Structure formats: C-alpha cells, structure tokens
Coordinates of C-alpha atoms and ligand atoms in Angstrom, one line a residue:
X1 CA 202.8 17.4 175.2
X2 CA 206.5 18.3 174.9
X3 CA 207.9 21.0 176.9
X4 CA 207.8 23.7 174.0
X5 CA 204.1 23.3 173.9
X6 CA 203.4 23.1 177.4
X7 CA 205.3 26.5 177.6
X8 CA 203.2 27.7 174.9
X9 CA 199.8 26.7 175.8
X10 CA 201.1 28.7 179.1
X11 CA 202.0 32.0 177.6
X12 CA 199.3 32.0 175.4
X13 CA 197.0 32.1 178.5
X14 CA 198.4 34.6 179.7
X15 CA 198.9 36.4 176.5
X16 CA 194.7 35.9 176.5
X17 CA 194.6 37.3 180.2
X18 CA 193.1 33.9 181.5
X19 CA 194.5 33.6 185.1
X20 CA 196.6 30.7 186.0
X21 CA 195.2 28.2 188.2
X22 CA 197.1 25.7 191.0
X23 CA 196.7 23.1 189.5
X24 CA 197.8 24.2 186.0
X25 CA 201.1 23.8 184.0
X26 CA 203.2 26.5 184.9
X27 CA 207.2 26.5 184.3
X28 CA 208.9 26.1 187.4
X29 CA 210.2 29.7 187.7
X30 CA 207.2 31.3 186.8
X31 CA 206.2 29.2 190.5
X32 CA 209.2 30.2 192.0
X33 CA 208.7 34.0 191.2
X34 CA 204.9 33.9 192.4
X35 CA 206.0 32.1 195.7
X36 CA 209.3 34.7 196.2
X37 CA 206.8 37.4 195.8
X38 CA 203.6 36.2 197.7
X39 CA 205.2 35.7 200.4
X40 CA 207.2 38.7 200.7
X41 CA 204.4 40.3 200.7
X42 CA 202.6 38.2 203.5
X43 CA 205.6 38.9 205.9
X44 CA 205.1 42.1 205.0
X45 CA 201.6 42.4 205.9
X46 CA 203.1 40.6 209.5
X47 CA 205.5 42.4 210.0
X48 CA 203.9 45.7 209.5
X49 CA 201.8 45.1 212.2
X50 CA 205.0 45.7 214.8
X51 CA 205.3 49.4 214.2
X52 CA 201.5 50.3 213.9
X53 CA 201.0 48.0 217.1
X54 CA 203.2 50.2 219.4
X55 CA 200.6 53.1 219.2
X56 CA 198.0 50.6 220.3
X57 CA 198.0 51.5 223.7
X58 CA 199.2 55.2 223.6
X59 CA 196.3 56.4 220.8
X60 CA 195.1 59.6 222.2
X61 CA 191.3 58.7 222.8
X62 CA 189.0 55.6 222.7
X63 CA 187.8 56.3 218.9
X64 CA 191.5 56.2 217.4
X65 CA 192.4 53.4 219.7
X66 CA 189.8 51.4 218.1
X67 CA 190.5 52.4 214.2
X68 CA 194.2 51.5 215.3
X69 CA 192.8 47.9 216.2
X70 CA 190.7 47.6 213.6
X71 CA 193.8 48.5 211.0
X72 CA 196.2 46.3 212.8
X73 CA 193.7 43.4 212.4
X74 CA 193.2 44.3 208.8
X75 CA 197.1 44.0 208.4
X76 CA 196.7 40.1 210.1
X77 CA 194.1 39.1 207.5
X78 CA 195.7 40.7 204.7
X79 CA 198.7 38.1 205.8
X80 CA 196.9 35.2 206.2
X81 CA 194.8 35.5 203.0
X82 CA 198.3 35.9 201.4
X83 CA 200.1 32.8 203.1
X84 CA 196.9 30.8 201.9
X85 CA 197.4 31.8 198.5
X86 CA 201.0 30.9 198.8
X87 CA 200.8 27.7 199.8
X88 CA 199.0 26.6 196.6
X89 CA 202.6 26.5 195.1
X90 CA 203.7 24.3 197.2
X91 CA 205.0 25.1 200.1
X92 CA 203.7 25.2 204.2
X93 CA 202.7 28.0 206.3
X94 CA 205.4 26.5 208.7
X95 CA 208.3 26.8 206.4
X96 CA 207.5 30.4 205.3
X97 CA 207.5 31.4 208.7
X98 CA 210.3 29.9 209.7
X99 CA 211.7 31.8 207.1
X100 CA 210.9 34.9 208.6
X101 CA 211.9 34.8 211.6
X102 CA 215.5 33.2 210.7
X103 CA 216.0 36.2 208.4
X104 CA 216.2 34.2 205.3
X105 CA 212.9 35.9 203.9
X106 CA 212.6 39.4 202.8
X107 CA 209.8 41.9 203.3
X108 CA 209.1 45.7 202.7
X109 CA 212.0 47.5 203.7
X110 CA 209.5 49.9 205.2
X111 CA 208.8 48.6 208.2
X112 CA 212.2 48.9 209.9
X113 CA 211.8 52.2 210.0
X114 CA 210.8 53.2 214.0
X115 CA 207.1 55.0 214.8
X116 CA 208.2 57.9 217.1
X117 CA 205.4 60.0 217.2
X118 CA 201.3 59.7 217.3
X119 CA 201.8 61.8 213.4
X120 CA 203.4 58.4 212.5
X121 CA 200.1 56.7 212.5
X122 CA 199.2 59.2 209.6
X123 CA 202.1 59.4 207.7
X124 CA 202.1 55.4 208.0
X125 CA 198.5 55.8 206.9
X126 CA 198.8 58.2 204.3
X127 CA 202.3 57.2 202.9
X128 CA 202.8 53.3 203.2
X129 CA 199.5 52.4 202.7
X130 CA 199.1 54.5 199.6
X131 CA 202.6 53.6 198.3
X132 CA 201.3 49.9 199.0
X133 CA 197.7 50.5 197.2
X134 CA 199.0 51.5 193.9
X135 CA 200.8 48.3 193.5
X136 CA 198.2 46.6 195.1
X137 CA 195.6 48.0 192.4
X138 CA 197.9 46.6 189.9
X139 CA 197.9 43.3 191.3
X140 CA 194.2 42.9 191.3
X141 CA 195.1 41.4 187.8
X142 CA 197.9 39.5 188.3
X143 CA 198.0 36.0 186.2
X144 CA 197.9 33.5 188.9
X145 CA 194.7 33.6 190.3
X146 CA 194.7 32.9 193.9
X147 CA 197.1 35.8 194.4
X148 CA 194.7 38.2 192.4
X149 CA 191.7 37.4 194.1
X150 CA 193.4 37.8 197.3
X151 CA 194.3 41.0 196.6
X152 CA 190.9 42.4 195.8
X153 CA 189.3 41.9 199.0
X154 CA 193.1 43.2 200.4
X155 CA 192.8 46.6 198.3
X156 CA 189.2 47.4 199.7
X157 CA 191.2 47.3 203.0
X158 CA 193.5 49.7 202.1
X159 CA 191.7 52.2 200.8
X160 CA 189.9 52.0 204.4
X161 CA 193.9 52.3 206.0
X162 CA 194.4 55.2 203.5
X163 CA 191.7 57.6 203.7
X164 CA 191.6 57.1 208.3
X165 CA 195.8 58.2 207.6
X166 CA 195.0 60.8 205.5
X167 CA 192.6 62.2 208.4
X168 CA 194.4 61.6 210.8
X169 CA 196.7 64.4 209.4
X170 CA 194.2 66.4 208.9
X171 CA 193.5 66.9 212.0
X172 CA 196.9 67.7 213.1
X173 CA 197.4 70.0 210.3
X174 CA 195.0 72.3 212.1
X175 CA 196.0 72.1 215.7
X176 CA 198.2 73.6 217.4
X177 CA 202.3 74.4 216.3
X178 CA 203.2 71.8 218.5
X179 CA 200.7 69.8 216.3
X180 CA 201.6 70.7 213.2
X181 CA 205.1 70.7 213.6
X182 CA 204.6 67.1 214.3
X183 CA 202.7 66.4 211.4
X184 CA 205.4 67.7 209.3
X185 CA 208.4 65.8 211.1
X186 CA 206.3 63.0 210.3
X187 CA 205.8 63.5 206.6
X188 CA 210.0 64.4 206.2
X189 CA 210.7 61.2 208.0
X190 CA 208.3 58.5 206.2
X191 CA 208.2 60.3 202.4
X192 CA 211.9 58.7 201.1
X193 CA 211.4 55.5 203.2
X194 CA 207.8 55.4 201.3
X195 CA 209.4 55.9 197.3
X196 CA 211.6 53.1 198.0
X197 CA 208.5 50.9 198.9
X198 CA 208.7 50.1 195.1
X199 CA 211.6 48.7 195.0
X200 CA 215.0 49.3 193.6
X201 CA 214.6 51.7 189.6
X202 CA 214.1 49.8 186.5
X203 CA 217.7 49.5 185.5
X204 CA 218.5 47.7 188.7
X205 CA 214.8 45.8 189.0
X206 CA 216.3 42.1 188.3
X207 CA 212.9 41.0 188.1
X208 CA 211.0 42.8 186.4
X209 CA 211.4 42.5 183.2
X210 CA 210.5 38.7 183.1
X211 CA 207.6 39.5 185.7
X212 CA 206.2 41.5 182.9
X213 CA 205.8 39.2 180.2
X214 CA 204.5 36.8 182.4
X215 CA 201.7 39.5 183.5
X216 CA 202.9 39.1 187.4
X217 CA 203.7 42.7 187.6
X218 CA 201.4 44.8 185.4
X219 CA 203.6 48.0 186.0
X220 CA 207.0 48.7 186.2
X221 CA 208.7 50.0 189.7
X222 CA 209.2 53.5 188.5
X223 CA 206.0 53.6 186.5
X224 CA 204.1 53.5 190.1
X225 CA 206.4 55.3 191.9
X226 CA 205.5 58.0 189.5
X227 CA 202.5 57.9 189.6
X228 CA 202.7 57.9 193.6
X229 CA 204.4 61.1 193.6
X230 CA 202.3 62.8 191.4
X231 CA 199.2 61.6 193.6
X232 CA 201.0 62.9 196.7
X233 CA 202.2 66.1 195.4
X234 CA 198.3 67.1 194.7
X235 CA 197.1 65.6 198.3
X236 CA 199.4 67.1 200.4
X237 CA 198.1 70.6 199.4
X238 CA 195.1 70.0 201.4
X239 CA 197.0 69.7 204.9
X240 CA 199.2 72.4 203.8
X241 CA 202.2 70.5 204.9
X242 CA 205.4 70.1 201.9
X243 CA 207.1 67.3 201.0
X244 CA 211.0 66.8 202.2
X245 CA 212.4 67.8 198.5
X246 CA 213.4 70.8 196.9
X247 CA 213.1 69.5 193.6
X248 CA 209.4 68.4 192.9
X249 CA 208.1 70.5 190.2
X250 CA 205.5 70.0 187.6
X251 CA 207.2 69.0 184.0
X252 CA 205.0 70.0 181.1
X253 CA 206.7 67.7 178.6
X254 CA 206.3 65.0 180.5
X255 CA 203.0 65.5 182.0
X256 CA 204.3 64.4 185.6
X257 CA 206.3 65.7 188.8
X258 CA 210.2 65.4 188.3
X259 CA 211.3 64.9 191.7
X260 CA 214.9 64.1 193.4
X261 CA 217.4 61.2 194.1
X262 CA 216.3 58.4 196.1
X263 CA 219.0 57.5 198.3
X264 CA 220.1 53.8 197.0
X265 CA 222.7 53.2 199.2
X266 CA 220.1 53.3 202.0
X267 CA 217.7 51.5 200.6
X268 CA 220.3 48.1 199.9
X269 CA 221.5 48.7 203.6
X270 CA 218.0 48.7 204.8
X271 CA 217.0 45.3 202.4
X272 CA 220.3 43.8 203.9
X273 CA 219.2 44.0 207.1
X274 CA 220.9 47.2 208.5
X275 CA 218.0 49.7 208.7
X276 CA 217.0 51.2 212.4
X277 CA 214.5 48.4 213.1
X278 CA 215.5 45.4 211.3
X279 CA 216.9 43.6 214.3
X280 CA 214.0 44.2 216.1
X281 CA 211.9 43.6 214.2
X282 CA 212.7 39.9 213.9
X283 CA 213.3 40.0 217.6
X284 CA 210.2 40.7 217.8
X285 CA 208.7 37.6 215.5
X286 CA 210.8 35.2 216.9
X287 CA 209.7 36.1 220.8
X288 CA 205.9 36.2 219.7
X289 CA 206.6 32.7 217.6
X290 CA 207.7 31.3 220.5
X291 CA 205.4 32.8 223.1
X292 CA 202.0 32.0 220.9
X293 CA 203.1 28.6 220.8
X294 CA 200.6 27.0 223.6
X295 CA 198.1 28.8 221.3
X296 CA 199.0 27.0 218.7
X297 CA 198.9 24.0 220.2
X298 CA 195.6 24.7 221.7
X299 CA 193.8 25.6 218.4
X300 CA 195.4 22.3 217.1
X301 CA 194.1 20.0 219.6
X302 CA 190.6 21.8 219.3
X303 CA 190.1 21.6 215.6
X304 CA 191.3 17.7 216.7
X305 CA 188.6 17.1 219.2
X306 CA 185.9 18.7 216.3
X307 CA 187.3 16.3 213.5
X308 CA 186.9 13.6 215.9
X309 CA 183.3 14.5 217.0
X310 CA 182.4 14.6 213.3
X311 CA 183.5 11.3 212.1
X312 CA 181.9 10.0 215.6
X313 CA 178.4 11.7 214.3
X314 CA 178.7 10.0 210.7
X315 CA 179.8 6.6 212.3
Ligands
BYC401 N1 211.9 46.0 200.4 O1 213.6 42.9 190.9 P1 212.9 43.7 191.9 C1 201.5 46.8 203.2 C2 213.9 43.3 196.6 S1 202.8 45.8 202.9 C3 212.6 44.9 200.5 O2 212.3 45.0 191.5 P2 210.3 42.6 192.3 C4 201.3 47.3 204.6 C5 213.2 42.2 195.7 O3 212.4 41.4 196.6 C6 203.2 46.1 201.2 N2 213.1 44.2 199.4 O4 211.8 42.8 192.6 C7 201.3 46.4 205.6 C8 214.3 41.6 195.0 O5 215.0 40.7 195.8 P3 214.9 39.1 195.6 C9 204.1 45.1 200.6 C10 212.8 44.8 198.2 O6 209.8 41.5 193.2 C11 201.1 46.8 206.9 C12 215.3 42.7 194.8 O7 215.0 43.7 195.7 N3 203.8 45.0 199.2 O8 200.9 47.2 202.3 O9 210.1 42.4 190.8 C13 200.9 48.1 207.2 C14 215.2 43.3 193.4 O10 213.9 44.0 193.2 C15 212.0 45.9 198.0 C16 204.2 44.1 198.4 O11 205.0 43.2 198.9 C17 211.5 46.6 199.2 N4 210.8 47.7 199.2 O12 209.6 44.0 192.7 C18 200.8 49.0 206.2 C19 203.7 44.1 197.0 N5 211.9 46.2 196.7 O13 213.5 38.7 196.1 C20 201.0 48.6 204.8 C21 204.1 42.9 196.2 C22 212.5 45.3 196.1 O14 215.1 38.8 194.1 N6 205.5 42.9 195.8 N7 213.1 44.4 196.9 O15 216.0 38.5 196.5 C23 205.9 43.6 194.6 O16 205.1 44.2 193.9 C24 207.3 43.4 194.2 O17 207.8 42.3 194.9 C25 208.1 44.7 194.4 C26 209.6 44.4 194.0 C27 207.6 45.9 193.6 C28 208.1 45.1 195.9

C-alpha cells in the first residue's frame, strides 16, 4: 500500500471511531503525539504524588490518614497503567523516567505549586482532581486504544479522589473561623493554578488542532475549562466559600459563566520550570530514583529466580 492509502485507511478508522491498536499503521506523528502526551500525563500522576504525600503523616486523625494513603496509592497506579500504555509506542519505562527526572519531560504545571495547609488536601481534592476528571472523561474515548482503556479504570479513581476533596471541605466549611478561614485560603490559592490545568487557550494550544482531527483530544482546552468553571461555580455554593474572582457571572447569551484573565505569564514561567516547587519537585524524583534503587534490583533478581524455577518445572 502506498503511503496515501496507508494514511487513509488510518483516518478513515478514526473517522469510523474504531480505536487504533499497537500494532497498527499509524503516521509517525500521530505516535509521537500519543507518546508526548501519555507520558506527560504518567509523570504527572508521579509527580502528583509529592505534594499530597507531605500530609501523609500530619492528617488530623487515623480515618483521613488512611483515605490520604489510599489516594496517594491511586495516584501510583494511575502512573504505572499510563507508562504501560506508553510503552506500546515504542519506547522503555527507563527512558521515560530518566526523562523526568533530568527535566527534559513535562508534566502538569500543577503540581509545583506547595501544600501549605491540611485545606490543601481538599482544594487539591476538589480542584485538581476535578480539573483533571473532565479531561479525563474525554479521554475515555481517545483513538488509540491502550490509552483509552487506561483511562477508564483511571476516571473511576477520580471520581473517588473528587467527591473525599469535596468533603473534606465540607467539613471545614462548618468548623470553626479558624477553620473556615482556612478553607477559603485554600480555595484562593489552588482555583487559578487549577484553570491553567488545561493548558495554554485555543489560540496558543499548538496542538490542538491536529489532536482533533486525529480524535486524541475530543475537546478543546477552553471548551473544558468552561465547562470546569461552570461546574465549580454551582459546587462551591454548598460550602458557602467564593471563588478568588470578581468577575464570574452567569451570561445568558451564552448559556455559561464568563469569568476573568488567567494569568499567562505565570503559567509559561511555571511550564518552564520557574514555579515555587519545580526544583523540588525533581529533587525529589531524582533522590527517591536513586534511593529505591536496591528495590529495584531486588524485584529484578526475584522475578529472575521465579523465571528460573519455571523453566526448571517444565524441563
Ligand atoms: N502543564 O498544545 P497544547 C492528575 C504544554 S494529573 C504543563 O494545548 P496539548 C492528578 C503542552 O504539553 C492530570 N505543560 O498541548 C495526579 C505543550 O507542550 P509540548 C494530568 C502544559 O497536549 C495526582 C504546550 O504546553 N492530566 O490528574 O494538546 C494527583 C502547548 O499546549 C500544560 C493530563 O496530563 C500544563 N497544564 O494539551 C491529583 C491529561 N498544558 O508538549 C491529580 C492529558 C499544556 O508541545 N493531557 N502544556 O512541549 C492532555 O489532555 C493535554 O496534554 C493537555 C494539553 C490538555 C494538558
């Protein structure tokens, strides 16, 4: 088959929403688009453990302590399920890791923002995890399947990480002023951080458009960012708390909530590598990378001694 028809029979697959397989035909950018993205997303699932880990051991009773494990854990699964549908493109767990932690990789500029307070847990909850479901919904039916499929067992997760952030809040929201003034802090601190989750506005999205026709992305980044705020505007009535911006109103023409500027200039620092945390957070990697390497090694030579007791047995 010549080239043309190759690409053809491709987009025509796509066109018929049949998902694209490993071993398939696929141009090479179409690959290198699934692979950029897969795996920014795994580091960010690894990295977002950092900031949700430091409450670990300062959760205020036994019951949050273990939803804070259980969440963190989530986040580690969530990674490796993504890495494994990552390397069906062709490349190794080792390399995208390496990646990481040289700073050659990106991943959500969200996490190098600091946890400062127990509220954080929530807002992290409530915020990130919801910023991250909506696209995550959408990606349920992404074209290439191993990345789809991933994500549906990842999106029952979330909605888990959402709903305990959410309470969480709640709960704080009717304590004390010392409690509720925390709560708020919180929400003011992680709502901007949260809209830029989606990435820079359409007119600047390099991506995008191309990811579209291709079926990658289903939604555009300020289709869902939309649709984020006009979730969040409704929730937050509940814990009676307000969002950080004075210009959120309902718009009856357009049958959504205009809200205000995002701050760009922050945003490209922050994906640069210039946030609060970014440093950090890859001194961070790079110290458990080296420190987990007996385990490594360990889990190696075990999974060794099994093969060899196998092939032993069938001898
Ligand atoms: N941060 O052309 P665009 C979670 C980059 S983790 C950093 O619009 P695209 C959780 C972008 O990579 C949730 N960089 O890109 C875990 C591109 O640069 P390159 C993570 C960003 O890919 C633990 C350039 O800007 N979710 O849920 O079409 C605890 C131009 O952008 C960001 C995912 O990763 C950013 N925010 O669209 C709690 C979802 N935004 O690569 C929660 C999967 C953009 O060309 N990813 N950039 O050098 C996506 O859906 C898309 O990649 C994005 C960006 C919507 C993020």
């Amino acid at each position: 088959m010549s080239l043309h028809d190759l690409e053809k029979t491709f987009q025509d697959k796509i066109d018929k929403e049949i998902k694209i397989e490993p071993k398939d035909w696929m141009p090479e950018a179409y690959r290198k688009t699934n692979l950029r993205q897969i795996s920014q997303h795994a580091h960010s699932e690894i990295v977002g453990m950092l900031p949700e880990g430091n409450w670990i051991t300062r959760a205020p009773s036994l019951k949050r302590k273990a939803i804070l494990i259980a969440k963190v854990q989530d986040e580690a699964g969530h990674g490796l399920y993504l890495y494994s549908a990552a390397e069906t493109l062709g490349t190794s767990r080792e390399q995208m890791v390496e990646d990481l932690n040289s700073g050659k990789a990106k991943y959500s500029s969200i996490f190098n923002y600091p946890t400062l307070t127990w509220a954080d847990m929530g807002a992290v909850g409530w915020l990130v995890d919801g910023a991250a479901i909506l696209n995550q919904v959408m990606l349920c039916r992404t074209s290439y399947g191993p990345y789809a499929r991933a994500m549906v067992r990842i999106c029952k997760e979330e909605s888990f990480h959402q709903r305990q952030g959410f309470e969480t809040l709640l709960v704080l929201s009717k304590g004390t002023k010392e409690q509720k003034a925390m709560c708020q802090d919180a929400i003011n601190r992680w709502w901007w951080p949260s809209l830029m989750m989606f990435g820079p506005k359409d007119s600047e999205s390099t991506n995008s458009d191309q990811s579209i026709k291709w079926k990658i992305k289903r939604k555009t980044n300020d289709e869902l960012r939309q649709q984020f705020v006009d979730m969040i505007t409704e929730q937050i009535k509940l814990l009676g708390m307000t969002l950080p911006d004075e210009s959120i109103r309902w718009n009856k023409q357009r049958n959504h909530y205009d809200f205000g500027e995002i701050n760009w200039d922050e945003f490209w620092s922050v994906v640069k590598g210039n946030g609060p945390c970014n440093k950090q957070r890859l001194e961070a990697k790079n110290k458990d990378h080296q420190e987990g390497l007996w385990v490594r090694k360990a889990a190696l030579a075990y999974a060794e001694k099994k093969r060899l007791r196998v092939t032993v047995k069938v001898a």
